[in-house]
Coordinates of C-alpha atoms in Angstrom, one line a residue:
Chain G
S14 CA 151.1 77.0 204.2
Q15 CA 150.2 73.4 202.9
Q16 CA 152.7 73.6 200.1
G17 CA 155.6 71.1 200.5
E18 CA 159.1 71.1 199.9
E19 CA 161.3 70.3 197.1
D20 CA 165.1 70.2 197.2
P21 CA 167.5 70.6 195.4
Q22 CA 166.0 73.9 193.9
A23 CA 168.5 73.5 191.4
L24 CA 170.3 70.7 190.0
S25 CA 173.0 70.6 187.2
I26 CA 174.7 67.3 186.1
Q27 CA 176.4 65.4 183.2
E28 CA 174.6 63.5 180.5
G29 CA 174.5 59.9 181.5
E30 CA 174.5 60.6 185.5
N31 CA 171.6 59.9 187.7
A32 CA 169.4 63.1 189.0
T33 CA 167.7 62.3 192.4
M34 CA 165.0 65.0 193.2
N35 CA 163.0 65.1 196.6
C36 CA 159.6 66.1 197.4
S37 CA 158.5 66.7 201.3
Y38 CA 154.6 67.4 201.9
K39 CA 153.0 68.3 204.9
T40 CA 149.2 66.5 204.7
S41 CA 148.3 62.7 204.5
I42 CA 147.9 62.0 201.0
N43 CA 146.1 59.6 199.0
N44 CA 148.8 59.7 195.8
L45 CA 151.4 61.7 195.0
Q46 CA 152.5 62.7 191.4
W47 CA 155.5 64.1 189.2
Y48 CA 155.6 66.4 186.6
R49 CA 158.1 68.0 183.9
Q50 CA 157.8 71.1 182.9
N51 CA 159.7 72.3 179.4
S52 CA 160.3 75.8 179.3
G53 CA 157.7 77.9 178.1
R54 CA 155.3 74.9 178.3
G55 CA 152.7 73.3 179.9
L56 CA 153.8 70.1 182.6
V57 CA 153.4 66.6 181.3
H58 CA 152.6 63.9 184.0
L59 CA 155.4 61.6 184.8
I60 CA 154.4 59.0 187.2
L61 CA 151.8 58.6 190.1
I62 CA 152.5 56.9 193.4
R63 CA 149.9 55.5 195.3
S64 CA 150.1 55.9 199.3
N65 CA 149.9 52.1 199.6
E66 CA 153.0 51.9 197.1
R67 CA 156.9 52.3 198.4
E68 CA 158.1 52.3 194.8
K69 CA 157.2 52.5 191.4
H70 CA 159.1 52.2 188.1
S71 CA 158.5 53.7 184.6
G72 CA 161.3 53.5 182.2
R73 CA 164.5 55.5 183.4
L74 CA 161.9 57.1 186.3
R75 CA 162.0 55.6 189.8
V76 CA 159.7 56.8 192.3
T77 CA 159.7 56.3 196.1
L78 CA 157.2 57.4 198.6
D79 CA 157.5 57.1 202.5
T80 CA 154.6 58.1 204.2
S81 CA 156.1 58.0 207.5
K82 CA 158.7 60.6 206.6
K83 CA 155.9 62.5 204.3
S84 CA 158.5 62.6 201.7
S85 CA 159.0 61.2 197.9
S86 CA 161.8 61.0 195.5
L87 CA 162.3 60.9 191.6
L88 CA 165.3 59.2 190.2
I89 CA 166.0 59.8 186.7
T90 CA 168.6 57.3 185.6
A91 CA 171.2 57.7 182.7
S92 CA 170.2 61.5 182.1
R93 CA 169.9 63.2 178.9
A94 CA 170.1 66.6 177.9
A95 CA 166.4 66.6 176.7
D96 CA 165.5 65.7 180.7
T97 CA 166.6 69.3 181.2
A98 CA 163.4 70.7 182.5
S99 CA 161.6 71.6 185.8
Y100 CA 160.3 69.1 187.9
F101 CA 157.4 69.3 190.3
C102 CA 155.6 67.0 192.6
L103 CA 152.2 67.2 193.3
Y104 CA 150.0 65.5 196.1
D105 CA 145.9 65.3 196.2
K106 CA 145.8 67.2 192.9
V107 CA 145.9 70.5 194.1
I108 CA 149.1 71.1 196.1
F109 CA 152.4 71.4 194.5
G110 CA 156.1 71.7 195.5
P111 CA 158.0 74.4 194.5
G112 CA 160.3 72.5 192.1
T113 CA 163.4 71.5 190.9
S114 CA 165.1 73.0 188.1
L115 CA 167.4 69.9 186.5
S116 CA 170.1 70.9 183.8
V117 CA 171.4 68.4 181.9
I118 CA 174.9 69.2 180.2
P119 CA 175.7 67.6 177.2
Chain D
D21 CA 143.7 67.7 168.0
T22 CA 145.3 69.5 171.4
A23 CA 143.7 67.9 174.2
V24 CA 143.7 70.9 176.4
S25 CA 143.8 74.4 174.9
Q26 CA 144.0 78.1 176.2
T27 CA 143.8 81.3 174.3
P28 CA 145.6 83.4 174.1
K29 CA 149.1 82.4 174.8
Y30 CA 150.2 85.5 175.2
L31 CA 148.3 88.6 177.1
V32 CA 149.9 92.1 177.6
T33 CA 147.3 94.9 179.0
Q34 CA 147.1 97.5 181.3
M35 CA 146.6 98.1 184.7
G36 CA 142.7 98.4 185.4
N37 CA 141.7 96.6 182.1
D38 CA 139.7 93.5 182.2
K39 CA 140.4 90.5 180.6
S40 CA 139.8 87.0 179.9
I41 CA 141.5 83.8 179.2
K42 CA 139.7 80.8 177.6
C43 CA 140.1 76.8 178.1
E44 CA 138.9 74.4 176.3
Q45 CA 139.5 70.4 176.7
N46 CA 138.4 67.4 174.2
L47 CA 139.4 64.7 176.7
G48 CA 136.1 64.3 177.9
H49 CA 137.2 64.9 181.3
D50 CA 134.6 65.7 184.2
T51 CA 137.0 68.3 186.3
M52 CA 139.1 71.4 185.1
Y53 CA 141.0 73.2 187.2
W54 CA 142.9 77.0 186.9
Y55 CA 146.5 77.1 188.4
K56 CA 148.9 80.2 188.4
Q57 CA 152.7 80.2 188.3
D58 CA 154.5 82.9 189.2
S59 CA 157.9 84.4 188.3
K60 CA 159.5 81.7 190.9
K61 CA 157.7 78.9 189.2
F62 CA 155.5 78.4 192.4
L63 CA 152.1 76.7 191.2
K64 CA 148.9 77.4 193.0
I65 CA 145.6 76.2 192.7
M66 CA 142.9 78.7 191.9
F67 CA 139.8 77.0 191.2
S68 CA 138.6 73.4 190.0
Y69 CA 134.9 73.0 188.4
N70 CA 133.4 69.5 188.3
N71 CA 130.9 69.3 185.9
K72 CA 130.1 73.2 185.6
E73 CA 129.9 73.4 189.4
L74 CA 132.7 75.0 191.3
I75 CA 134.2 72.6 193.9
I76 CA 137.3 74.2 194.7
N77 CA 138.0 78.0 195.4
E78 CA 141.2 78.9 196.8
T79 CA 141.9 82.1 198.5
V80 CA 142.0 84.6 195.3
P81 CA 140.9 88.1 194.9
N82 CA 137.1 88.1 193.9
R83 CA 138.4 90.1 190.7
F84 CA 139.1 86.5 189.6
S85 CA 135.8 84.9 188.0
P86 CA 135.8 81.5 186.7
K87 CA 132.7 80.7 184.4
S88 CA 131.9 77.1 183.1
P89 CA 129.4 77.1 180.3
D90 CA 129.7 73.5 180.0
K91 CA 132.1 70.7 181.4
A92 CA 134.6 71.3 178.2
H93 CA 135.3 74.9 178.9
L94 CA 136.2 77.0 181.9
N95 CA 137.3 80.3 181.3
L96 CA 138.9 82.8 183.7
H97 CA 137.8 86.4 183.9
I98 CA 139.8 89.2 185.3
N99 CA 138.6 92.6 186.4
S100 CA 140.5 95.6 187.5
L101 CA 143.8 94.0 186.5
E102 CA 146.8 94.6 188.9
L103 CA 150.6 94.5 188.5
G104 CA 150.5 91.4 190.6
D105 CA 148.5 89.7 188.4
S106 CA 151.3 89.2 186.2
A107 CA 152.1 85.4 185.9
V108 CA 151.4 82.3 183.8
Y109 CA 148.1 80.9 184.3
F110 CA 147.5 77.1 183.5
C111 CA 144.4 75.1 182.8
A112 CA 144.3 71.4 183.3
S113 CA 142.1 68.8 183.2
S114 CA 141.1 65.4 184.8
P115 CA 138.6 62.5 184.7
R116 CA 137.4 62.8 188.0
T117 CA 136.9 65.0 191.1
A118 CA 140.1 66.1 193.1
G119 CA 141.0 64.3 196.0
G120 CA 140.6 60.3 196.9
N121 CA 140.9 59.3 192.9
N122 CA 144.5 58.7 191.0
S123 CA 143.9 60.3 187.7
P124 CA 146.6 62.7 186.3
L125 CA 146.2 66.0 185.4
H126 CA 146.5 67.4 181.6
F127 CA 147.8 70.8 181.3
G128 CA 147.4 73.4 178.7
N129 CA 150.4 75.1 177.5
G130 CA 149.7 78.1 179.7
T131 CA 148.7 82.0 179.2
R132 CA 151.8 84.3 179.9
L133 CA 149.9 87.5 181.4
T134 CA 152.0 90.7 181.6
V135 CA 150.3 93.8 183.0
T136 CA 151.9 97.3 182.6

């Protein structure tokens, strides 16, 4: 299977803490994207990082990419209860990681 | 003015029936996709169409047949439904073809299919 892996599968933190999720993939990629899925909803695009980039920021989000290790991480700083959701990495448009379920406790 | 809309939102049906899920996007995108999300939240690509032409067809049973009457619509028809087809089906669109380009996907809110 080409499907990558994400860890942790589930993460529970207190509001204000940082949350880090990791994604590993198996193929060579052109870009890697991160999405958020709130319960019962569709996925929402968060950030895209290209294969020639190592780090990218968007608000409280920071994404890193290590193509030599075929891995990416998503850091959410100063988490809020509203960040509670599942987070997925997607590479080359068609392959999703299994996702990390994040719970932010107020 | 929903960007990607799917109907119905919920679909409950019996084994053996035939059903369709409709998807429409008003973003002017060229490419549309169907994804299946199972009970463990794993997401898997099923099909992708670019300008009404099939470009991705993953290993899905041929009971599933996508139909794209125009580039704004990609419907999913499922014949002889089985219990294992129960899942949430997501439609998505993007401005260009898959692989090699850097545009994000825009998702609908999903259709929860329950086969009894």
